[in-house]
C-alpha positions as a printed Julia matrix, in Angstrom:
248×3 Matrix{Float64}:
  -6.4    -0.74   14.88
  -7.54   -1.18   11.41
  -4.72   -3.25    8.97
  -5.29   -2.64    5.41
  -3.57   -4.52    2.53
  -2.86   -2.36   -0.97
  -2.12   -5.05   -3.75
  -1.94   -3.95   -7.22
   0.47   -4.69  -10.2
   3.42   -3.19  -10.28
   3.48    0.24  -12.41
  -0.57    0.37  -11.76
  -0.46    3.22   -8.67
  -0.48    1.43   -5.55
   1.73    3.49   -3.86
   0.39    6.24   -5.11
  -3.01    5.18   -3.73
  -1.45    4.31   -0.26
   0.4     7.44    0.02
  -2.62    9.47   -0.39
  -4.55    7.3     1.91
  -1.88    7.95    4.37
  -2.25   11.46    3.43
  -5.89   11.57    3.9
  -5.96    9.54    7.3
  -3.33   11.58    8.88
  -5.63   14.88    7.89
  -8.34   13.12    9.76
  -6.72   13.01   12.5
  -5.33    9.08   12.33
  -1.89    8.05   13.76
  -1.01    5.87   10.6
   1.57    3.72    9.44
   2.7     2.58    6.28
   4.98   -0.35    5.66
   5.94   -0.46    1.87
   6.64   -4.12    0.69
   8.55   -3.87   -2.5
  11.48   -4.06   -3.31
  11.85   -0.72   -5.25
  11.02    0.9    -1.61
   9.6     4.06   -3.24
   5.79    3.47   -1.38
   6.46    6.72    1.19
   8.69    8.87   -1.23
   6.31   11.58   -1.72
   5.36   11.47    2.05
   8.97   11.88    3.39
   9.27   15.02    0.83
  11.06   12.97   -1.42
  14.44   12.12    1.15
  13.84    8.33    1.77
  13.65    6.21    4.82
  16.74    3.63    4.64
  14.67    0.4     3.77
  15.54   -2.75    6.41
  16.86   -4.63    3.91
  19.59   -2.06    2.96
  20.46   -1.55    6.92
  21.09   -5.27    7.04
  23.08   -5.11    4.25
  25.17   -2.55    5.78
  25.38   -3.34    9.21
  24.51   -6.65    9.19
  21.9    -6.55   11.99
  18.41   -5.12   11.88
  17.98   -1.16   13.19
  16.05   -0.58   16.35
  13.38    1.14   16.89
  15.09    4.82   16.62
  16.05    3.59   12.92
  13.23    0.72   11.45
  11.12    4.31    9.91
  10.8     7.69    9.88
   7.75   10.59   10.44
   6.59   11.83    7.47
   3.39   13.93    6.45
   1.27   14.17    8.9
   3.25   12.23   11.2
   2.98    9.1     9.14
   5.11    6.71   10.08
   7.16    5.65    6.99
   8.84    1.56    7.14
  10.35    0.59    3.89
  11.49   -3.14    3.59
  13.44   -2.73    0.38
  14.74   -6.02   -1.25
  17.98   -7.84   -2.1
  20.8    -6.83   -4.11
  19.45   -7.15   -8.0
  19.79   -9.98   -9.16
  20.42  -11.59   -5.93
  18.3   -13.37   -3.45
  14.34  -13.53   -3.05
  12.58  -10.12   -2.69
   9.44  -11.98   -0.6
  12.3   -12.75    2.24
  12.7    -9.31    2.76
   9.34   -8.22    3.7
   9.43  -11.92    5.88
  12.19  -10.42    7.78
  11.42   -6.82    7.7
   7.69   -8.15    9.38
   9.78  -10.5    12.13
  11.73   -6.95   12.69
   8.77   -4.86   12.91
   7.59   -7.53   15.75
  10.73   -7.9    17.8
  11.17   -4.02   17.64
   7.02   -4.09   18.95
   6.35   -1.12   16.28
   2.76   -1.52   16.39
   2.63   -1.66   20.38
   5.35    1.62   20.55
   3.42    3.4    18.19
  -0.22    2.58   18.83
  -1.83    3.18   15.33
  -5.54    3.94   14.26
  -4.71    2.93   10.7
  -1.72    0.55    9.05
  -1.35    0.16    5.47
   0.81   -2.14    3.53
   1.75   -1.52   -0.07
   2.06   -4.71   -1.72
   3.82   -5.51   -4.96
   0.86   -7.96   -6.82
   2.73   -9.53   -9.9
   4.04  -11.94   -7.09
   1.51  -13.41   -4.8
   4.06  -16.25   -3.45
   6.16  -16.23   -0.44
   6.98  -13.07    1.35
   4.56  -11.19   -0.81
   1.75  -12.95    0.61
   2.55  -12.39    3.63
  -0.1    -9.54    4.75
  -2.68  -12.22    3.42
  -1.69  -15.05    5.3
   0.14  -14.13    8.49
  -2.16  -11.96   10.04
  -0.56   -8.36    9.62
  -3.25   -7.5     7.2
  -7.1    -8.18    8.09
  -8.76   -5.88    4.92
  -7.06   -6.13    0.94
  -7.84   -3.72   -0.98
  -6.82   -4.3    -5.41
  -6.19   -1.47   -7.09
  -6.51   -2.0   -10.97
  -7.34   -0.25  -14.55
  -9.43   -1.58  -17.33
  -5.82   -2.79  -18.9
  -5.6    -6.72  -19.41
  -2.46   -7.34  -17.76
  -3.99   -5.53  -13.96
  -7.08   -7.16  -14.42
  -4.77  -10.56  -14.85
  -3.04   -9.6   -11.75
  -6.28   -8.96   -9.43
  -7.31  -11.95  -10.04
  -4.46  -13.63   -9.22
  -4.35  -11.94   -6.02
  -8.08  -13.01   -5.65
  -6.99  -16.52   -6.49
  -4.4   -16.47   -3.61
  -6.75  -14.96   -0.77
  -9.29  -17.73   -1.78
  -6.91  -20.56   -1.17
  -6.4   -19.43    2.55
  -9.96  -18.31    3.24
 -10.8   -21.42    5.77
  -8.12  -19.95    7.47
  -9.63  -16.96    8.38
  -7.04  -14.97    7.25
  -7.38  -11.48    5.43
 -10.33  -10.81    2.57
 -10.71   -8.98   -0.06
 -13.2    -5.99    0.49
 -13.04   -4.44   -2.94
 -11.36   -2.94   -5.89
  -9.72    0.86   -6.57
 -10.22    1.46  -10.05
  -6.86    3.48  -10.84
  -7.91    5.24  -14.6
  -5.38    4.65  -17.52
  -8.14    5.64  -19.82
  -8.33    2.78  -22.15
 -12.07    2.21  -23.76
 -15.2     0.79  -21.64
 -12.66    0.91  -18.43
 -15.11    0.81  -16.2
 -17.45   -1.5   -17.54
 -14.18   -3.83  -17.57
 -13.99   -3.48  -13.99
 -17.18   -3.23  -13.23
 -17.63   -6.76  -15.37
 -14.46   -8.13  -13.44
 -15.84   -6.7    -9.76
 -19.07   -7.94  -10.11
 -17.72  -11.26  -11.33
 -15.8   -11.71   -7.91
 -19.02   -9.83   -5.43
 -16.25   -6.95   -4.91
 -17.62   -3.31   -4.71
 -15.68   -0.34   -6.67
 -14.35    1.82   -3.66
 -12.82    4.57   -5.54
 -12.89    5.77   -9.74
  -9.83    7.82   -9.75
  -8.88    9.75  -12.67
  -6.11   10.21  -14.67
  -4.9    13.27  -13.31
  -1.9    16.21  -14.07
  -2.01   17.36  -10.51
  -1.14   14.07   -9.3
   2.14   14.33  -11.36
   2.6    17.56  -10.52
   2.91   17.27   -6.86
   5.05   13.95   -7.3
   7.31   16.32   -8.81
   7.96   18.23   -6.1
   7.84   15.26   -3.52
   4.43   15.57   -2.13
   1.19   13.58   -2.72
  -2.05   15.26   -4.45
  -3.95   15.36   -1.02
  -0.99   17.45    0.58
  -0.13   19.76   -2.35
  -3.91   20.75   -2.86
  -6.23   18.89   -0.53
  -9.19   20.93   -2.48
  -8.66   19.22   -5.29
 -11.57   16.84   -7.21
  -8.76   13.87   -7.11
  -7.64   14.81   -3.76
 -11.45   14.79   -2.65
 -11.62   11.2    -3.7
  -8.61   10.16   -2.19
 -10.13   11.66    1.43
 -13.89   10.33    0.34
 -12.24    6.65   -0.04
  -9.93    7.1     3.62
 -13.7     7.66    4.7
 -14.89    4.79    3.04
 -12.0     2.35    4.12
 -12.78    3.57    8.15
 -16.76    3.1     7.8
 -16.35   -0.36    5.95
């Protein structure tokens, strides 16, 4: 089973990335799960054809126990299975606590054992690399991160505070960076920006993807790119980076 962390800061296509991974995984011919760790619990909308998976959190909140199995996720494309751990009520309580609990769920309910995975992917939220949002890097759920980032100042600020936090558990043997997604917002010299900030940090570019209309397009109608057109140039990268992750 391969366990692959997605960090990235918020509003930079994380869960856009994941999803498509998913996507791309599933078309391979992976059992996959993804676990989407933010608060906004949006990481598997366009994989569930845009009806949501209740997120743990909310289920507490509602019946004030965890669900069981039956209930922690749903199938989505490609038989992903889709876990969302949601967050507090806003304004209320720590967001990191609810992954915490959501991953103590996830191992009472033995998800991974049930399900027996090729591939799981966490989407992490990476403006916060404290707490529960560490989590995948320092408990073990996670052994491979992945930071997805533009050229813009404010993701670059973000990787390498996510860099920052893997580094102060790496005598722990915990989970390592293995490179960065460069996610286009098509501001000038973007790659040489993160091709400066990659090299600075001995991380590889995975994946250039574009900026991209279809991308949008198929959000709109609840899908992911690699679904909606899997022919596509952007949906191409999406499967030549699954390839990438497995052969890594």
């Amino acid at each position: 089973m391969r366990k692959f962390a997605i960090y990235g800061k918020g509003g930079i296509g994380k869960s856009t990335t994941t999803a498509n991974l998913s996507a791309a995984l599933s078309m391979m011919g992976k059992k996959v799960v993804q676990v989407g760790c933010d608060p906004k619990a949006d990481s598997t909308l366009n994989l569930l054809h845009g009806e949501p998976v209740m997120p743990v959190m909310d289920y507490y909140r509602k019946y004030t126990e965890g669900p069981d199995f039956e209930h922690i996720g749903k199938e989505g494309f490609g038989g992903v299975f889709c876990i969302e751990t949601g967050g507090p009520t806003p304004g209320l309580g720590c967001a990191g606590r609810g992954i915490i609990a959501t991953f103590d769920l996830m191992d009472e309910q033995e998800v991974f054992q049930k399900l027996q995975p090729d591939v799981v992917l966490y989407d992490v939220l990476g403006d916060v690399v404290c707490g529960g949002f560490s989590a995948p890097i320092r408990d073990g759920y996670a052994d491979e991160i992945f930071i997805v980032t533009s050229g813009e100042k404010m993701a670059l600020y973000a990787a390498a505070n996510i860099i920052k936090a893997v580094e102060n558990f790496k005598s722990r043997g915990y989970a390592q960076v293995k490179g960065v997604i460069l996610n286009r917002r098509n501001v000038d010299d973007e790659y040489e920006l993160v091709k400066a900030f990659a090299d600075e940090h001995g991380l590889p570019i995975v994946a250039d993807i574009p900026r991209s209309k279809d991308i949008q397009y198929y959000e709109n109608k609840g899908m992911t790119v690699v679904e909606g057109n899997p022919d596509l140039a952007v949906s191409q990268i999406y499967q030549d980076l699954a390839r990438e992750l497995l052969q890594a």
